[in-house]
Short mmCIF file of C-alpha atoms and ligand atoms in Angstrom, two decimals:
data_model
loop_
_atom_site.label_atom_id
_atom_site.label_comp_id
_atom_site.label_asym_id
_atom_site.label_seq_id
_atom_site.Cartn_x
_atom_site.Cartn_y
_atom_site.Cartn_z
CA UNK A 1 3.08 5.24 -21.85
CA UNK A 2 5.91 2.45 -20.54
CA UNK A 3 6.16 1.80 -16.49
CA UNK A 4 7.56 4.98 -14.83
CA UNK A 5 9.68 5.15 -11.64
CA UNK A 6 8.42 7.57 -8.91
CA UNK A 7 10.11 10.51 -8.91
CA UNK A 8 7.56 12.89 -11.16
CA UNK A 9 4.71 11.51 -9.30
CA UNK A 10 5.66 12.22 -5.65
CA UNK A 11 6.80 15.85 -6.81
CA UNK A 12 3.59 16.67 -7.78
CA UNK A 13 2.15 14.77 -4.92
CA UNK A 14 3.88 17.04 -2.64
CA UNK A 15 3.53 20.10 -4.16
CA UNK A 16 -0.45 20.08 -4.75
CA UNK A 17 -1.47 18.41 -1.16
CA UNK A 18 -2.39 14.63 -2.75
CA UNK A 19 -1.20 11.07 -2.18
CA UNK A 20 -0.56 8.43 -4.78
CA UNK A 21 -2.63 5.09 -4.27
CA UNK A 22 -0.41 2.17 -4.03
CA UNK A 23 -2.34 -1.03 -3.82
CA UNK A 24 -0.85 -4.85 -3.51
CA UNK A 25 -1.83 -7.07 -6.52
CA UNK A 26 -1.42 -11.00 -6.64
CA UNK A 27 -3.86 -11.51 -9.33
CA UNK A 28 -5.54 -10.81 -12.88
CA UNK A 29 -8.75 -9.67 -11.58
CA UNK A 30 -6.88 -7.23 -8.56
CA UNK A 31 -4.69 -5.48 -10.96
CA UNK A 32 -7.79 -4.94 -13.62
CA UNK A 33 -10.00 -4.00 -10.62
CA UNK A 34 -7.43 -1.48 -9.67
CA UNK A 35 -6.33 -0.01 -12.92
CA UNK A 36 -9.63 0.48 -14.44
CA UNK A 37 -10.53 2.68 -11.81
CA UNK A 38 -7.77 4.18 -12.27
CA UNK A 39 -8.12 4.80 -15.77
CA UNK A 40 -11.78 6.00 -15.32
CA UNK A 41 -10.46 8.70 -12.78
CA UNK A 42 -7.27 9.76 -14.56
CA UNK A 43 -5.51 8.70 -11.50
CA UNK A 44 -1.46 8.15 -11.28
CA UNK A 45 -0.93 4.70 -9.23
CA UNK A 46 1.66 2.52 -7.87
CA UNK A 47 0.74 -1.22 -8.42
CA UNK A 48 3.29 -2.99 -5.93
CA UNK A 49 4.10 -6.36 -5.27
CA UNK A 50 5.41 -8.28 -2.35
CA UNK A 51 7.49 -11.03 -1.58
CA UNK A 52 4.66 -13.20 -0.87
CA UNK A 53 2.88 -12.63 -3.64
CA UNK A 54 6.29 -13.24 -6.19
CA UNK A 55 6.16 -16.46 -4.39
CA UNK A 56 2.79 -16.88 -4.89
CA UNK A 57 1.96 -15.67 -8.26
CA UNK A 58 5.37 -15.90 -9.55
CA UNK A 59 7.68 -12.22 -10.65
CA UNK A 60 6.85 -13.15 -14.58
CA UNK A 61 3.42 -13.62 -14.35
CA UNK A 62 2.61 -10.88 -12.25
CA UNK A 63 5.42 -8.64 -14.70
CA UNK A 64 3.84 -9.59 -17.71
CA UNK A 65 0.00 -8.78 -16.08
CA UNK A 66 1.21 -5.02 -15.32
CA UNK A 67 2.35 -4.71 -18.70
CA UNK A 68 -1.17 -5.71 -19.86
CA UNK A 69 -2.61 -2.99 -17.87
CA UNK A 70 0.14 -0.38 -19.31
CA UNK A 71 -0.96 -1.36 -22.27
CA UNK A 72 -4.54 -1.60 -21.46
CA UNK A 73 -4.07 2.13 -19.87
CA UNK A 74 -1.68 4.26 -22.18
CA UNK A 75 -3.41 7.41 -20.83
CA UNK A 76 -1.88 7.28 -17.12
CA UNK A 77 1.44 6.55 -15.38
CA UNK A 78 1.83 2.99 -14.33
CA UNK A 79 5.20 2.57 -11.02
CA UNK A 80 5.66 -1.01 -10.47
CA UNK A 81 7.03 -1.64 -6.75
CA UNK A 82 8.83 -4.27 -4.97
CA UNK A 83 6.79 -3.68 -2.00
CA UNK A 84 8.65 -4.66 1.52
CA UNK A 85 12.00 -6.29 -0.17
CA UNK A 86 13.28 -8.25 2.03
CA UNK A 87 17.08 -8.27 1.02
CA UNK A 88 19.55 -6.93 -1.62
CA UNK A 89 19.40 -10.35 -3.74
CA UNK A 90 15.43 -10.14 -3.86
CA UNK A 91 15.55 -6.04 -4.84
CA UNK A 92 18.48 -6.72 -7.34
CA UNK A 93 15.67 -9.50 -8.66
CA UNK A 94 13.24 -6.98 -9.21
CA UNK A 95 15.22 -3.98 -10.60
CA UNK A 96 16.77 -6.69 -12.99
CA UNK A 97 13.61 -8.13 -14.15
CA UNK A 98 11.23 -4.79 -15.09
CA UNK A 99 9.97 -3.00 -11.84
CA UNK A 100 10.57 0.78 -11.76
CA UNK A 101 10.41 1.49 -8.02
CA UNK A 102 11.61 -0.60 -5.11
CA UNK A 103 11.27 -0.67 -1.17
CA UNK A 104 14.19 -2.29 0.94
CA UNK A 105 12.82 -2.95 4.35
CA UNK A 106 15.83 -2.47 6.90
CA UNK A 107 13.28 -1.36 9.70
CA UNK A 108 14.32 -4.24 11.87
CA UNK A 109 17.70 -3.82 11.61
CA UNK A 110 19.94 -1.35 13.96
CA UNK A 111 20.09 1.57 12.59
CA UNK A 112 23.92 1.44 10.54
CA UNK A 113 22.92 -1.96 9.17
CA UNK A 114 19.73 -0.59 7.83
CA UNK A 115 21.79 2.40 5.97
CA UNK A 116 23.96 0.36 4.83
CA UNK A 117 21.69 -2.08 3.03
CA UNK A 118 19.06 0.42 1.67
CA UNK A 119 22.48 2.27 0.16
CA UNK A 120 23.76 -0.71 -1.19
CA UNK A 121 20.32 -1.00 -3.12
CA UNK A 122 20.12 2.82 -3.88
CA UNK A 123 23.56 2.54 -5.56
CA UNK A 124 22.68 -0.44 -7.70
CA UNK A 125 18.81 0.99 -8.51
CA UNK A 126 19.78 4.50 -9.41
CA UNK A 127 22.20 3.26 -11.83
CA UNK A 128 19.41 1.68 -13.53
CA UNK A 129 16.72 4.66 -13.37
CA UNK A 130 14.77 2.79 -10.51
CA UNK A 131 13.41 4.99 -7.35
CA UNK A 132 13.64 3.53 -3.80
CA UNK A 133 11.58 3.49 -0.14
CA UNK A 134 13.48 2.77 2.93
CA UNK A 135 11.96 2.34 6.27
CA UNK A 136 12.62 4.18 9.91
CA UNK A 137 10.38 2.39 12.52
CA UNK A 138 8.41 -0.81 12.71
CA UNK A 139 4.57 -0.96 12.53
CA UNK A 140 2.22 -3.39 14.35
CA UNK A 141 0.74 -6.03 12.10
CA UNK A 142 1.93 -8.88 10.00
CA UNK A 143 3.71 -8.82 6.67
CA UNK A 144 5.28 -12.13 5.25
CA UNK A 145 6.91 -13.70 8.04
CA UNK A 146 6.92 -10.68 10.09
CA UNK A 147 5.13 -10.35 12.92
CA UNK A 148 5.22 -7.26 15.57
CA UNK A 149 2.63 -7.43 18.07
CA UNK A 150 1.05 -4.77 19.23
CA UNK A 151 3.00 -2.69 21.97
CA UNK A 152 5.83 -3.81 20.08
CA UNK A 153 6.03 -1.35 17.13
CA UNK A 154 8.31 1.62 17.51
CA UNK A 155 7.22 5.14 16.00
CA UNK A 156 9.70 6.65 13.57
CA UNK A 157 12.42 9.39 15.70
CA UNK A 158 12.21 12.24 13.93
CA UNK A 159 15.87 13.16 15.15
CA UNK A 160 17.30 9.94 12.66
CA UNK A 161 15.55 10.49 9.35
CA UNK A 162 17.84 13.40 8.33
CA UNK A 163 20.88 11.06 8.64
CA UNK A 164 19.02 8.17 7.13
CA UNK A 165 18.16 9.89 4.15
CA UNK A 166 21.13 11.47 3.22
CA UNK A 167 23.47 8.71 4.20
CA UNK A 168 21.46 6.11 1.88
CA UNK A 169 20.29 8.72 -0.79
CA UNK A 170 16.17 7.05 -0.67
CA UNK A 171 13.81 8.74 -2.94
CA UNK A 172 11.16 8.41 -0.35
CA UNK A 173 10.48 7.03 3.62
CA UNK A 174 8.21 5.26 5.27
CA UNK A 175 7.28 6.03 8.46
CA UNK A 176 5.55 4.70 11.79
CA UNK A 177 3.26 6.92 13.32
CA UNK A 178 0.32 4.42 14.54
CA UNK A 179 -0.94 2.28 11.10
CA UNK A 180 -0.58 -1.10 11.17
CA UNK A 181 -0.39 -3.95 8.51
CA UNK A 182 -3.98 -6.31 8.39
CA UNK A 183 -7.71 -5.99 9.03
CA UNK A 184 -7.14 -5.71 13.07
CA UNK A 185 -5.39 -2.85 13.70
CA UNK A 186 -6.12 -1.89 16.48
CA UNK A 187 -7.45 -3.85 19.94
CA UNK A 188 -10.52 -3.16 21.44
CA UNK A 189 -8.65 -2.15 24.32
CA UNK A 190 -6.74 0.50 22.45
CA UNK A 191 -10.26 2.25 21.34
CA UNK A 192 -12.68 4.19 23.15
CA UNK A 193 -16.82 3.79 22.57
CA UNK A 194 -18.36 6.85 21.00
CA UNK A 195 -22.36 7.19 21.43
CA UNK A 196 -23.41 5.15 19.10
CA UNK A 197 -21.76 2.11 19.85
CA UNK A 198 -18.63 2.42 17.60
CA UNK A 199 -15.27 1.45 18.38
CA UNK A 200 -12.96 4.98 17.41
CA UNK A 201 -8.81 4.22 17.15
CA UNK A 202 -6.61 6.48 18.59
CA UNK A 203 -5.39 9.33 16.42
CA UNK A 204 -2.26 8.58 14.34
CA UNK A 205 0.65 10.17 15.19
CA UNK A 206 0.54 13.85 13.34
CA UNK A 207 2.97 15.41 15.78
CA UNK A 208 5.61 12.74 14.64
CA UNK A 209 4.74 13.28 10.70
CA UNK A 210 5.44 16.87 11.57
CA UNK A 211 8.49 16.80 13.31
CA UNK A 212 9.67 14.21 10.57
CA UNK A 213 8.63 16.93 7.63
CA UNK A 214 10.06 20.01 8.94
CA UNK A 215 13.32 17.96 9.28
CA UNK A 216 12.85 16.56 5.43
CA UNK A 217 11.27 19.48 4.18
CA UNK A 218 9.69 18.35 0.56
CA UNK A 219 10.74 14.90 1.01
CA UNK A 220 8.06 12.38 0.51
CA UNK A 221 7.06 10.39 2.70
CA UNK A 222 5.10 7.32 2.70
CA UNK A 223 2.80 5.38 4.92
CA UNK A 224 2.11 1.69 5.18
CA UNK A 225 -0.65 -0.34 6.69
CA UNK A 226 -3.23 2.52 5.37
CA UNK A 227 -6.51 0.25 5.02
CA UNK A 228 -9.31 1.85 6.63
CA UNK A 229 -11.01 -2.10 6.46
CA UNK A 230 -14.59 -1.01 5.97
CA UNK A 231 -17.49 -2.18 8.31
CA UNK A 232 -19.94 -3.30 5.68
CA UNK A 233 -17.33 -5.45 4.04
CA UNK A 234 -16.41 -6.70 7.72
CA UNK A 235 -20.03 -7.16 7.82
CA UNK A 236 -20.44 -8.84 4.42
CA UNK A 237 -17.49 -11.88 5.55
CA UNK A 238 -19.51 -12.10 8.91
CA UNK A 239 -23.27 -12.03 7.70
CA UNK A 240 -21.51 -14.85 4.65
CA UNK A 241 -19.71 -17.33 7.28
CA UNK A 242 -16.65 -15.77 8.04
CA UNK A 243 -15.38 -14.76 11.57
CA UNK A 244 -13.70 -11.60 11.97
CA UNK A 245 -14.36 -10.24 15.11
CA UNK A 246 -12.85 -6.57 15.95
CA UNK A 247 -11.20 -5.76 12.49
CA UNK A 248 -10.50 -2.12 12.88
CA UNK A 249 -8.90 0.10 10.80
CA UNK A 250 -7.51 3.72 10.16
CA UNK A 251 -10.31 6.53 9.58
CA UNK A 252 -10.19 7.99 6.60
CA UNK A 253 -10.32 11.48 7.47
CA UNK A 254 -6.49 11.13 9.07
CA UNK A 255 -5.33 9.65 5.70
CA UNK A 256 -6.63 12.49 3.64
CA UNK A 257 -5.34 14.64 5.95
CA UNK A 258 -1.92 12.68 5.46
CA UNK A 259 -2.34 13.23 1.93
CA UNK A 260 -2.69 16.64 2.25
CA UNK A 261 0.64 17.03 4.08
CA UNK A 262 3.87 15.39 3.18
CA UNK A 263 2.48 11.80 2.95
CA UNK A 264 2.89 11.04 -0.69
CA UNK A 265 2.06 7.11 -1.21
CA UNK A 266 -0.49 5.76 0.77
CA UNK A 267 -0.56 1.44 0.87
CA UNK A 268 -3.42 -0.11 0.73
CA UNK A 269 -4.34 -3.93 0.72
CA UNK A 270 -6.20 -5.45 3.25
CA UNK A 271 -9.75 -3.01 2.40
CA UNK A 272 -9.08 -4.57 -1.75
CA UNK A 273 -9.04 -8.19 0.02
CA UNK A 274 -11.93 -7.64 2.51
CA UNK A 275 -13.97 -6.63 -1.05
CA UNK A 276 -12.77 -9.44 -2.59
CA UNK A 277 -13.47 -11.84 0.19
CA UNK A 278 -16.99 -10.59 1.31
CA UNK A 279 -18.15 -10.43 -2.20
CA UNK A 280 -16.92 -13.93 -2.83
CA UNK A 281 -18.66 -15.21 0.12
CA UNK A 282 -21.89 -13.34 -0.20
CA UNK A 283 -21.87 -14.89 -3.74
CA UNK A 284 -21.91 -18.26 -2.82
CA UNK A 285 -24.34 -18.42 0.03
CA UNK A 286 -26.34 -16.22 -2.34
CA UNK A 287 -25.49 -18.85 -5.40
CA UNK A 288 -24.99 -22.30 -3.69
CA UNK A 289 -25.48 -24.13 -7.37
CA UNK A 290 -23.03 -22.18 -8.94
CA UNK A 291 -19.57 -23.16 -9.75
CA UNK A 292 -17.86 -21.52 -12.23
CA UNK A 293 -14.99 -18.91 -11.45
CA UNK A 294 -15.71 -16.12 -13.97
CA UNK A 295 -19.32 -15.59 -11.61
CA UNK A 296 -17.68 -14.71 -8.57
CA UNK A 297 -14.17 -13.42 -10.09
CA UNK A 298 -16.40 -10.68 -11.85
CA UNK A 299 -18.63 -9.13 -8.67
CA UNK A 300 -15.17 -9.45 -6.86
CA UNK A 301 -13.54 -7.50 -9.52
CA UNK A 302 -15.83 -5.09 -9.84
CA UNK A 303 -16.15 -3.95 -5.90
CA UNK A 304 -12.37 -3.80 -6.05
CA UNK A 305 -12.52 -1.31 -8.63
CA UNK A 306 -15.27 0.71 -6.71
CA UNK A 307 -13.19 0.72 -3.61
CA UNK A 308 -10.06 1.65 -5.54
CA UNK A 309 -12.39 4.76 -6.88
CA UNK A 310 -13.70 5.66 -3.74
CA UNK A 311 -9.94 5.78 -2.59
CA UNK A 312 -8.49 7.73 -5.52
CA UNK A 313 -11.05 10.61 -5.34
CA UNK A 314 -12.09 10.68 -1.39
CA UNK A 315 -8.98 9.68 0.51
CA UNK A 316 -5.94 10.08 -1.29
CA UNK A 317 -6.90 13.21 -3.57
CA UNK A 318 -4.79 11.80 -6.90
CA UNK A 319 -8.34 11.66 -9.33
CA UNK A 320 -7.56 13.80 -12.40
CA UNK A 321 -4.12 14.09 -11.36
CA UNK A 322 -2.55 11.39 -14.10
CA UNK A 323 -1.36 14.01 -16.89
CA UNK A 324 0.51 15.99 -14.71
CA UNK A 325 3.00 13.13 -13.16
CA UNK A 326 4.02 12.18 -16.64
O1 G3H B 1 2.41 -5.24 3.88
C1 G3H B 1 2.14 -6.25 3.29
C2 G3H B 1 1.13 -6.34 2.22
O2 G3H B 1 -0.18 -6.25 2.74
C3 G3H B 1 1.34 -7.58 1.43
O3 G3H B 1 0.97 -8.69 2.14
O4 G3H B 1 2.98 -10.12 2.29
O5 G3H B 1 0.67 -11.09 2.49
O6 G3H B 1 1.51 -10.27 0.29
P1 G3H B 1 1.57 -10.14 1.79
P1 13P B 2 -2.82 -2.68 4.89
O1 13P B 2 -2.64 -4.02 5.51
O2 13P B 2 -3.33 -1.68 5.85
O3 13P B 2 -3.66 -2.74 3.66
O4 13P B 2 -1.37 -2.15 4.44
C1 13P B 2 -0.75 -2.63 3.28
C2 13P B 2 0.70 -2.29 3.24
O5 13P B 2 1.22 -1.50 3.99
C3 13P B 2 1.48 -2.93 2.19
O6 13P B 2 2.83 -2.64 2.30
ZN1 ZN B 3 3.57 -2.40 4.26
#
């Protein structure tokens, strides 16, 4: 089947308590790591793409490599995102040149000037049969040239997202309630030892996700900086020569419970790069003779696609779901 907009997919989200997967891709061997595990699992997914990787990859490439995997994957619905637009010109880019879903990022803007950009984009994009994601609240982390430190993000108030939504007319929201963009997110500081030794994050912010659905009721909603950044890959870049000291991220039992409730797209890209990255670097300090691309590419590539499974059936719920969002 062609690329598909949102809308059938986060209906059935909602209704039967699951989340769709929607992971970053900047390369060949991401978006084939991604979609064959989707294909294997007869999962829905949202493939999105950011400004930094447009500038990085560049929008036809990374275009034409989706429609390879459409056509690769007939069997399940394919949404291709503008993830984090930055600006009209950028979302009119992407709506112009093949994606079927886009996010305009007003978050840092005060409040009227973020309705009335993420309108001006909803007016152009539903004309055109493309879904939108706005943004109410600004989440700790780093994301193209944004940085918010931590202590600096501001949760989501649940008494503006009824205006938002209907003023602008999104097709979905993203919220803050305590995720956070990267492989650290969260300080040491901010968690508490269990017995073992572990460092545990504070919970997200359920009462906010509630207070937020009972004033959208069967609106989806969407969370960002969802990476749960997985110790053995943290261990694999540190036991292979890389230094990351305290990555931390969000449990997976408070995503799937997300999922369950009125989260409906869950993002996901710094657990698909810590794969990537350990796997690379265990290769080569495994391999020092070796030199050729396809070697490492292809164990990268294939832990993506294992993570990506792991996702689709134990976190976000949306395994065997594919036939019923078409
Ligand atoms: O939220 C941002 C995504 O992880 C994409 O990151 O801007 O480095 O491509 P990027
Ligand atoms: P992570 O950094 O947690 O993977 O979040 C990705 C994201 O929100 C992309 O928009
Ligand atoms: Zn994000």
């Amino acid at each position: 089947m062609a690329l598909v907009n949102s809308k059938k997919m986060f209906e059935m989200a909602y209704k039967n308590g699951y989340a769709i997967g929607a992971f970053n891709v900047n390369n060949m061997e991401i978006v084939q790591g991604i979609t064959e595990a989707c294909k294997e699992e007869n999962a829905p997914v949202i493939l999105q793409v950011s400004k930094g990787a447009r500038a990085y990859a560049n929008h036809t490439y990374l275009v034409k490599l989706v429609e390879a995997a459409v056509q690769e994957c007939p069997e399940i619905p394919i949404v291709l995102h503008l993830d984090h637009g930055p600006d009209f010109e950028t979302c009119k880019a992407c709506i112009d040149g093949g994606f079927t879903s886009v996010m305009i990022d007003g978050s840092h803007l005060p409040f009227e000037e973020n309705i009335a950009l993420t309108k001006k984009v909803v007016d152009y994009a539903h004309e055109r049969g493309v879904t939108v994601e706005g943004e109410l609240g600004t989440l700790a982390g780093i994301e193209d040239e944004v940085k918010v430190e931590h202590g600096k993000e501001s949760y989501t108030k649940p008494e503006e997202v009824i205006e938002f939504v209907t003023r602008t007319g999104v097709d979905s929201l993203a919220i803050a309630i305590g995720t956070s963009h990267g492989a650290y997110k969260f300080t040491p500081e901010q968690c508490t030892l269990n017995e073992d030794g572990i460092l545990v994050p504070p919970p997200l912010r359920f009462d906010i996700l509630e207070a937020v659905s009972k004033k959208l009721p069967g609106f989806p909603i969407v969370l960002h900086g969802s990476s749960s950044v997985p110790q053995e890959y943290v261990k694999m870049v540190n036991e292979n020569g890389g230094k990351m000291p305290n990555a931390i991220g969000v449990p997976e039992e408070q995503l799937r419970k997300a999922a369950a409730l009125s989260v409906c797209k869950i993002n996901i890209d710094s657990d698909l790069r810590l794969a990537m990255t350990g796997t690379i670097r265990k290769f080569y300090n495994d391999h020092p003779d070796k030199f050729d691309p396809r070697e490492y590419l292809k164990p990268a590539r294939a832990n993506i696609k294992e993570i990506v499974r792991h996702k689709l059936i134990n976190v976000l719920g949306c395994a065997g779901k594919a036939d019923e969002c078409k």
